[in-house]
Amino acid sequence: MEISGKTRLLGLIGSPVEHSKSPAMYNYCFEKWKLDYKYLAFDVDKDETEDAIKAFRTFGMKGANITMPCKQEVLNYLDRISPAAKLVGACNTIVNEDGVLTGYITDGEGYVENLRQEGVEIKGKKITILGAGGVSSAIQAQALLDGAREIAVFNKRDAFWEMAEKKTKEYQDAFPEQKITLYDLDDAKRLAEEIKTSDILSNATKVGMHPLEDVSLITDHSLFRKELVVTDVVYDPEKTKLLQEAEAAGCKVIGGLGMLIYQGAAAAKLYTGLDMPVEEIKQNFFVK
Ligand code: NAD
């Protein structure tokens, strides 16, 4: 489709963005849907976020995906914030409706939808989640919104711990009927106890991706009972060491690639109201 005077601009805002597959993925969809939209990547640092949103407004952009390091900062410059984005304190999608900018977060939705596509429902389930960083917070919020019964969060006492304590309290206050507890990841006994009573074990740390591709946070393989569903947010490698070992023990395993594509599909739906051809996108842009 040719660029015209009416072409609307969308984009990715954050840094680094040059290796992102988002431009290829969204432009493919816009062509397929015959929408006069184009999508570019803009390298924007955290302290340039306000300027970027001003430019977004000036240029009447249709929408944008927001990535690190702008995901939290951007909330200061929007007109409306979705309940999930407010809860998480971060935004990965902005939609412009007649000059009103609304911020959403679709990471958690992507995780839950990926599980749903694999036949795993979150409602009523207990989840043990490893890690309490940005992606984990988004998954926790969506799991609570979607009716998870209980969440046990494990993190090391590293730079994330203080924020994790604050977030756990906020989430517990917002969802008093559900249970959410933070534990020290180095407490192996507690970790084993929580996994034994969980339906889903979710790795939401950087462990499993380069340079930690040969590491798994679960070393006691007797915890991999057959009914346990084991998931990972890491998508490169597609099957982390954790997933390989859990699968070998007979567990159902779900990797992070589907989450990545479904969070993009949720953003595309917000921009256009249309359903992304997920399998086509996966084959064209993500399968090596
Ligand atoms: P983050 O920096 O916000 O959080 C990192 C987390 O990893 C923290 O909980 C930290 O304590 C933990 N961690 C780091 N090193 C560790 C170690 N050696 N042992 C134990 N815990 C450790 O990062 P994030 O943005 O939440 O990203 C986490 C992972 O999610 C990354 O691997 C990233 O590639 C992946 N990710 C996946 C998707 C997807 O759609 N599938 C999207 C974004 C990010």
Short mmCIF file of C-alpha atoms and ligand atoms in Angstrom, two decimals:
data_model
loop_
_atom_site.label_atom_id
_atom_site.label_comp_id
_atom_site.label_asym_id
_atom_site.label_seq_id
_atom_site.Cartn_x
_atom_site.Cartn_y
_atom_site.Cartn_z
CA MET A 1 0.00 0.00 0.00
CA GLU A 2 1.40 3.40 -0.98
CA ILE A 3 2.00 6.06 1.65
CA SER A 4 -0.42 8.95 1.10
CA GLY A 5 -1.36 12.22 2.79
CA LYS A 6 -3.88 10.25 4.82
CA THR A 7 -1.56 7.52 6.08
CA ARG A 8 -1.67 7.26 9.88
CA LEU A 9 1.50 6.61 11.85
CA LEU A 10 1.98 4.09 14.65
CA GLY A 11 5.21 3.11 16.31
CA LEU A 12 7.38 1.59 18.96
CA ILE A 13 8.81 3.93 21.60
CA GLY A 14 11.73 2.86 23.82
CA SER A 15 15.40 1.90 23.64
CA PRO A 16 16.95 -0.16 22.15
CA VAL A 17 14.40 -0.83 19.39
CA GLU A 18 16.46 -1.55 16.29
CA HIS A 19 16.16 -5.35 16.58
CA SER A 20 12.43 -5.31 17.33
CA LYS A 21 10.15 -7.44 15.17
CA SER A 22 7.18 -5.15 15.90
CA PRO A 23 7.51 -2.97 12.75
CA ALA A 24 7.57 -6.02 10.46
CA MET A 25 4.73 -7.72 12.34
CA TYR A 26 2.35 -4.74 12.49
CA ASN A 27 3.07 -3.49 8.95
CA TYR A 28 2.37 -7.02 7.65
CA CYS A 29 -1.02 -6.95 9.42
CA PHE A 30 -1.90 -3.46 8.21
CA GLU A 31 -1.17 -4.51 4.60
CA LYS A 32 -3.23 -7.66 5.03
CA TRP A 33 -6.13 -5.70 6.51
CA LYS A 34 -5.77 -2.96 3.82
CA LEU A 35 -5.43 -0.29 6.49
CA ASP A 36 -3.65 2.94 5.55
CA TYR A 37 -1.31 2.73 8.56
CA LYS A 38 2.51 2.51 8.83
CA TYR A 39 4.54 1.48 11.88
CA LEU A 40 8.08 2.66 12.70
CA ALA A 41 10.46 2.18 15.63
CA PHE A 42 11.64 5.27 17.53
CA ASP A 43 14.69 5.09 19.80
CA VAL A 44 13.62 7.07 22.85
CA ASP A 45 15.32 7.24 26.26
CA LYS A 46 13.42 7.54 29.53
CA ASP A 47 14.12 11.27 29.89
CA GLU A 48 12.79 11.84 26.34
CA THR A 49 9.44 10.15 27.03
CA GLU A 50 7.52 13.40 27.60
CA ASP A 51 8.83 14.86 24.32
CA ALA A 52 7.93 11.64 22.50
CA ILE A 53 4.34 11.79 23.74
CA LYS A 54 4.10 15.47 22.80
CA ALA A 55 5.27 14.53 19.29
CA PHE A 56 2.79 11.63 19.26
CA ARG A 57 -0.01 14.14 19.94
CA THR A 58 1.30 16.73 17.44
CA PHE A 59 1.57 14.14 14.67
CA GLY A 60 -1.84 12.67 15.50
CA MET A 61 -0.36 9.19 15.75
CA LYS A 62 -2.91 6.38 15.92
CA GLY A 63 -1.09 4.31 18.51
CA ALA A 64 2.20 3.14 19.93
CA ASN A 65 3.79 0.27 21.74
CA ILE A 66 5.93 1.36 24.66
CA THR A 67 8.94 -0.63 25.72
CA MET A 68 11.75 -0.24 28.26
CA PRO A 69 12.88 2.20 29.59
CA CYS A 70 9.70 4.27 29.01
CA LYS A 71 6.98 1.88 30.25
CA GLN A 72 6.49 3.47 33.66
CA GLU A 73 7.43 7.04 32.84
CA VAL A 74 4.86 7.28 30.03
CA LEU A 75 1.95 6.99 32.49
CA ASN A 76 2.63 10.62 33.54
CA TYR A 77 1.69 11.96 30.10
CA LEU A 78 -1.51 10.09 29.18
CA ASP A 79 -5.18 11.10 29.51
CA ARG A 80 -6.56 7.74 30.64
CA ILE A 81 -5.03 4.56 32.06
CA SER A 82 -6.65 1.11 31.95
CA PRO A 83 -7.30 -0.67 35.28
CA ALA A 84 -4.55 -3.26 34.57
CA ALA A 85 -1.97 -0.59 33.59
CA LYS A 86 -2.85 1.39 36.73
CA LEU A 87 -2.43 -1.70 38.88
CA VAL A 88 0.91 -2.67 37.33
CA GLY A 89 2.17 0.92 37.14
CA ALA A 90 3.32 0.44 33.55
CA CYS A 91 1.99 0.72 30.01
CA ASN A 92 3.00 -1.05 26.78
CA THR A 93 0.27 0.22 24.44
CA ILE A 94 -1.17 3.69 23.78
CA VAL A 95 -4.28 4.24 21.69
CA ASN A 96 -5.30 7.66 20.36
CA GLU A 97 -9.06 8.09 20.14
CA ASP A 98 -9.86 11.57 18.79
CA GLY A 99 -6.97 13.11 20.68
CA VAL A 100 -7.58 11.22 23.94
CA LEU A 101 -4.59 8.99 24.77
CA THR A 102 -5.31 5.83 26.76
CA GLY A 103 -2.58 3.59 28.15
CA TYR A 104 -2.98 -0.18 28.39
CA ILE A 105 -0.76 -3.09 29.37
CA THR A 106 -1.12 -6.26 27.34
CA ASP A 107 1.84 -8.37 28.65
CA GLY A 108 -0.30 -10.14 31.23
CA GLU A 109 -3.12 -10.63 28.73
CA GLY A 110 -0.60 -12.18 26.35
CA TYR A 111 0.51 -14.65 29.02
CA VAL A 112 -3.04 -15.65 29.98
CA GLU A 113 -4.20 -15.92 26.36
CA ASN A 114 -1.19 -18.08 25.46
CA LEU A 115 -2.13 -20.47 28.27
CA ARG A 116 -5.79 -20.43 27.19
CA GLN A 117 -4.78 -21.38 23.63
CA GLU A 118 -2.89 -24.32 25.15
CA GLY A 119 -6.02 -25.38 27.06
CA VAL A 120 -4.96 -24.00 30.46
CA GLU A 121 -7.36 -21.65 32.30
CA ILE A 122 -6.13 -19.35 35.10
CA LYS A 123 -9.45 -18.99 36.94
CA GLY A 124 -9.47 -20.74 40.31
CA LYS A 125 -5.83 -21.83 39.96
CA LYS A 126 -2.84 -21.47 42.24
CA ILE A 127 0.30 -20.15 40.53
CA THR A 128 3.87 -20.12 41.81
CA ILE A 129 5.73 -17.41 39.95
CA LEU A 130 9.51 -17.05 39.97
CA GLY A 131 10.60 -13.40 39.73
CA ALA A 132 8.95 -10.13 40.66
CA GLY A 133 10.19 -7.81 37.89
CA GLY A 134 8.18 -5.99 35.23
CA VAL A 135 6.85 -9.01 33.35
CA SER A 136 6.01 -10.87 36.55
CA SER A 137 4.03 -7.88 37.88
CA ALA A 138 2.00 -7.75 34.67
CA ILE A 139 1.28 -11.50 34.82
CA GLN A 140 0.31 -11.33 38.50
CA ALA A 141 -2.12 -8.44 37.88
CA GLN A 142 -3.79 -10.18 34.94
CA ALA A 143 -3.98 -13.49 36.80
CA LEU A 144 -5.70 -11.75 39.72
CA LEU A 145 -8.07 -9.90 37.35
CA ASP A 146 -8.86 -13.24 35.68
CA GLY A 147 -9.68 -14.96 38.98
CA ALA A 148 -6.55 -16.90 39.97
CA ARG A 149 -7.15 -18.29 43.48
CA GLU A 150 -3.67 -17.82 44.86
CA ILE A 151 -0.25 -16.55 43.78
CA ALA A 152 3.04 -17.37 45.48
CA VAL A 153 5.77 -15.00 44.26
CA PHE A 154 9.44 -15.89 44.76
CA ASN A 155 12.28 -13.43 44.26
CA LYS A 156 15.87 -13.16 45.39
CA ARG A 157 16.63 -10.44 47.93
CA ASP A 158 18.10 -8.36 45.12
CA ALA A 159 17.32 -4.89 43.80
CA PHE A 160 13.75 -6.01 42.98
CA TRP A 161 12.85 -7.13 46.51
CA GLU A 162 11.69 -3.79 47.96
CA MET A 163 9.44 -3.06 44.99
CA ALA A 164 8.14 -6.63 45.14
CA GLU A 165 7.09 -6.15 48.77
CA LYS A 166 5.27 -2.93 47.87
CA LYS A 167 3.55 -4.48 44.85
CA THR A 168 2.47 -7.61 46.72
CA LYS A 169 0.78 -5.46 49.36
CA GLU A 170 -0.91 -3.30 46.73
CA TYR A 171 -2.21 -6.36 44.89
CA GLN A 172 -3.40 -8.04 48.10
CA ASP A 173 -5.28 -4.86 49.06
CA ALA A 174 -6.85 -4.65 45.59
CA PHE A 175 -7.88 -8.35 45.60
CA PRO A 176 -8.73 -9.23 49.22
CA GLU A 177 -10.61 -12.42 48.22
CA GLN A 178 -7.52 -13.89 46.51
CA LYS A 179 -4.21 -14.65 48.16
CA ILE A 180 -0.83 -13.28 47.09
CA THR A 181 2.36 -13.81 49.08
CA LEU A 182 6.00 -12.92 48.47
CA TYR A 183 8.76 -15.36 49.50
CA ASP A 184 12.54 -15.43 49.32
CA LEU A 185 13.68 -17.49 46.32
CA ASP A 186 16.57 -18.83 48.40
CA ASP A 187 14.07 -20.51 50.78
CA ALA A 188 14.14 -23.90 49.01
CA LYS A 189 11.84 -25.59 51.54
CA ARG A 190 9.09 -22.98 51.12
CA LEU A 191 9.50 -23.04 47.35
CA ALA A 192 8.99 -26.80 47.30
CA GLU A 193 5.90 -26.54 49.55
CA GLU A 194 4.29 -23.87 47.36
CA ILE A 195 4.99 -25.72 44.11
CA LYS A 196 3.50 -28.92 45.57
CA THR A 197 0.13 -27.16 46.02
CA SER A 198 0.26 -25.17 42.74
CA ASP A 199 -1.44 -25.86 39.41
CA ILE A 200 0.99 -23.69 37.45
CA LEU A 201 4.71 -22.94 37.89
CA SER A 202 5.79 -19.86 35.96
CA ASN A 203 9.34 -18.61 35.41
CA ALA A 204 9.26 -14.82 34.97
CA THR A 205 12.96 -14.15 35.55
CA LYS A 206 15.81 -13.73 33.08
CA VAL A 207 17.12 -17.16 34.05
CA GLY A 208 16.99 -19.44 31.00
CA MET A 209 17.92 -16.80 28.46
CA HIS A 210 21.45 -15.88 27.36
CA PRO A 211 23.85 -15.80 29.26
CA LEU A 212 21.89 -18.02 31.70
CA GLU A 213 20.62 -20.53 29.09
CA ASP A 214 22.19 -23.45 30.98
CA VAL A 215 20.53 -22.51 34.28
CA SER A 216 17.13 -23.44 35.75
CA LEU A 217 15.83 -22.17 39.08
CA ILE A 218 14.27 -25.59 39.80
CA THR A 219 16.91 -28.17 40.61
CA ASP A 220 14.69 -30.63 42.52
CA HIS A 221 13.04 -32.51 39.64
CA SER A 222 10.74 -34.44 41.98
CA LEU A 223 8.69 -31.20 42.06
CA PHE A 224 7.68 -31.80 38.43
CA ARG A 225 4.53 -33.82 39.13
CA LYS A 226 2.55 -34.68 36.00
CA GLU A 227 -0.41 -32.39 36.83
CA LEU A 228 1.85 -29.32 37.14
CA VAL A 229 1.82 -26.98 34.12
CA VAL A 230 5.23 -25.32 33.74
CA THR A 231 5.54 -22.05 31.80
CA ASP A 232 8.33 -19.65 30.93
CA VAL A 233 8.32 -16.03 29.77
CA VAL A 234 11.70 -16.51 28.11
CA TYR A 235 11.18 -17.07 24.37
CA ASP A 236 14.79 -17.38 23.18
CA PRO A 237 15.54 -20.26 23.48
CA GLU A 238 11.99 -21.35 22.70
CA LYS A 239 12.34 -24.18 25.25
CA THR A 240 14.43 -23.19 28.26
CA LYS A 241 16.32 -25.65 30.46
CA LEU A 242 13.43 -25.45 32.96
CA LEU A 243 10.91 -26.42 30.27
CA GLN A 244 13.10 -29.19 28.85
CA GLU A 245 13.51 -30.78 32.28
CA ALA A 246 9.85 -30.37 33.22
CA GLU A 247 8.76 -31.88 29.91
CA ALA A 248 11.12 -34.82 30.37
CA ALA A 249 9.43 -35.42 33.75
CA GLY A 250 6.00 -35.52 32.06
CA CYS A 251 4.69 -31.98 32.70
CA LYS A 252 2.81 -29.90 30.15
CA VAL A 253 5.13 -27.00 29.26
CA ILE A 254 4.39 -23.64 27.63
CA GLY A 255 7.14 -21.28 26.39
CA GLY A 256 7.21 -17.48 26.16
CA LEU A 257 6.92 -17.05 22.38
CA GLY A 258 3.13 -17.33 22.41
CA MET A 259 2.97 -14.70 25.16
CA LEU A 260 5.06 -12.34 23.03
CA ILE A 261 2.80 -12.79 20.00
CA TYR A 262 -0.49 -12.62 21.95
CA GLN A 263 0.52 -9.41 23.75
CA GLY A 264 1.14 -7.96 20.26
CA ALA A 265 -2.18 -9.34 19.07
CA ALA A 266 -3.95 -7.68 22.03
CA ALA A 267 -2.30 -4.34 21.11
CA ALA A 268 -3.30 -4.77 17.43
CA LYS A 269 -6.89 -5.41 18.55
CA LEU A 270 -6.81 -2.17 20.58
CA TYR A 271 -5.52 -0.23 17.54
CA THR A 272 -7.84 -1.73 14.93
CA GLY A 273 -10.49 -3.96 16.53
CA LEU A 274 -9.17 -6.80 14.33
CA ASP A 275 -7.80 -10.24 15.24
CA MET A 276 -4.16 -10.75 14.33
CA PRO A 277 -3.49 -13.92 12.27
CA VAL A 278 -1.37 -15.30 15.10
CA GLU A 279 -0.18 -18.55 13.50
CA GLU A 280 0.79 -16.75 10.27
CA ILE A 281 2.71 -14.12 12.25
CA LYS A 282 4.48 -16.83 14.24
CA GLN A 283 5.57 -18.73 11.13
CA ASN A 284 6.58 -15.60 9.15
CA PHE A 285 8.46 -13.67 11.82
CA PHE A 286 9.33 -15.83 14.82
CA VAL A 287 10.05 -19.43 13.82
CA LYS A 288 13.75 -19.81 13.04
P1 NAD B 1 13.13 -7.29 34.98
O1 NAD B 1 14.53 -6.79 34.85
O2 NAD B 1 12.04 -6.33 35.29
O3 NAD B 1 13.08 -8.45 36.11
C1 NAD B 1 14.06 -9.45 36.14
C2 NAD B 1 13.67 -10.51 37.16
O4 NAD B 1 14.59 -11.58 37.03
C3 NAD B 1 13.71 -10.04 38.60
O5 NAD B 1 12.67 -10.68 39.32
C4 NAD B 1 15.07 -10.56 39.08
O6 NAD B 1 15.11 -10.77 40.49
C5 NAD B 1 15.14 -11.88 38.33
N1 NAD B 1 16.49 -12.38 38.15
C6 NAD B 1 17.46 -11.85 37.37
N2 NAD B 1 18.56 -12.63 37.45
C7 NAD B 1 18.27 -13.65 38.29
C8 NAD B 1 18.99 -14.77 38.77
N3 NAD B 1 20.26 -15.01 38.39
N4 NAD B 1 18.38 -15.63 39.63
C9 NAD B 1 17.10 -15.41 40.01
N5 NAD B 1 16.37 -14.36 39.57
C10 NAD B 1 16.94 -13.49 38.74
O7 NAD B 1 12.88 -8.07 33.62
P2 NAD B 1 11.48 -8.32 32.90
O8 NAD B 1 11.21 -7.18 31.98
O9 NAD B 1 10.45 -8.68 33.91
O10 NAD B 1 11.86 -9.58 31.99
C11 NAD B 1 11.99 -10.87 32.54
C12 NAD B 1 12.08 -11.88 31.43
O11 NAD B 1 10.91 -11.82 30.63
C13 NAD B 1 13.23 -11.67 30.44
O12 NAD B 1 13.87 -12.90 30.28
C14 NAD B 1 12.59 -11.27 29.15
O13 NAD B 1 13.25 -11.78 28.02
C15 NAD B 1 11.24 -11.92 29.27
N6 NAD B 1 10.19 -11.24 28.51
C16 NAD B 1 9.28 -12.01 27.87
C17 NAD B 1 8.24 -11.40 27.18
C18 NAD B 1 7.25 -12.25 26.45
O14 NAD B 1 6.33 -11.69 25.86
N7 NAD B 1 7.38 -13.56 26.46
C19 NAD B 1 8.12 -10.02 27.15
C20 NAD B 1 9.07 -9.26 27.82
C21 NAD B 1 10.11 -9.88 28.51
#
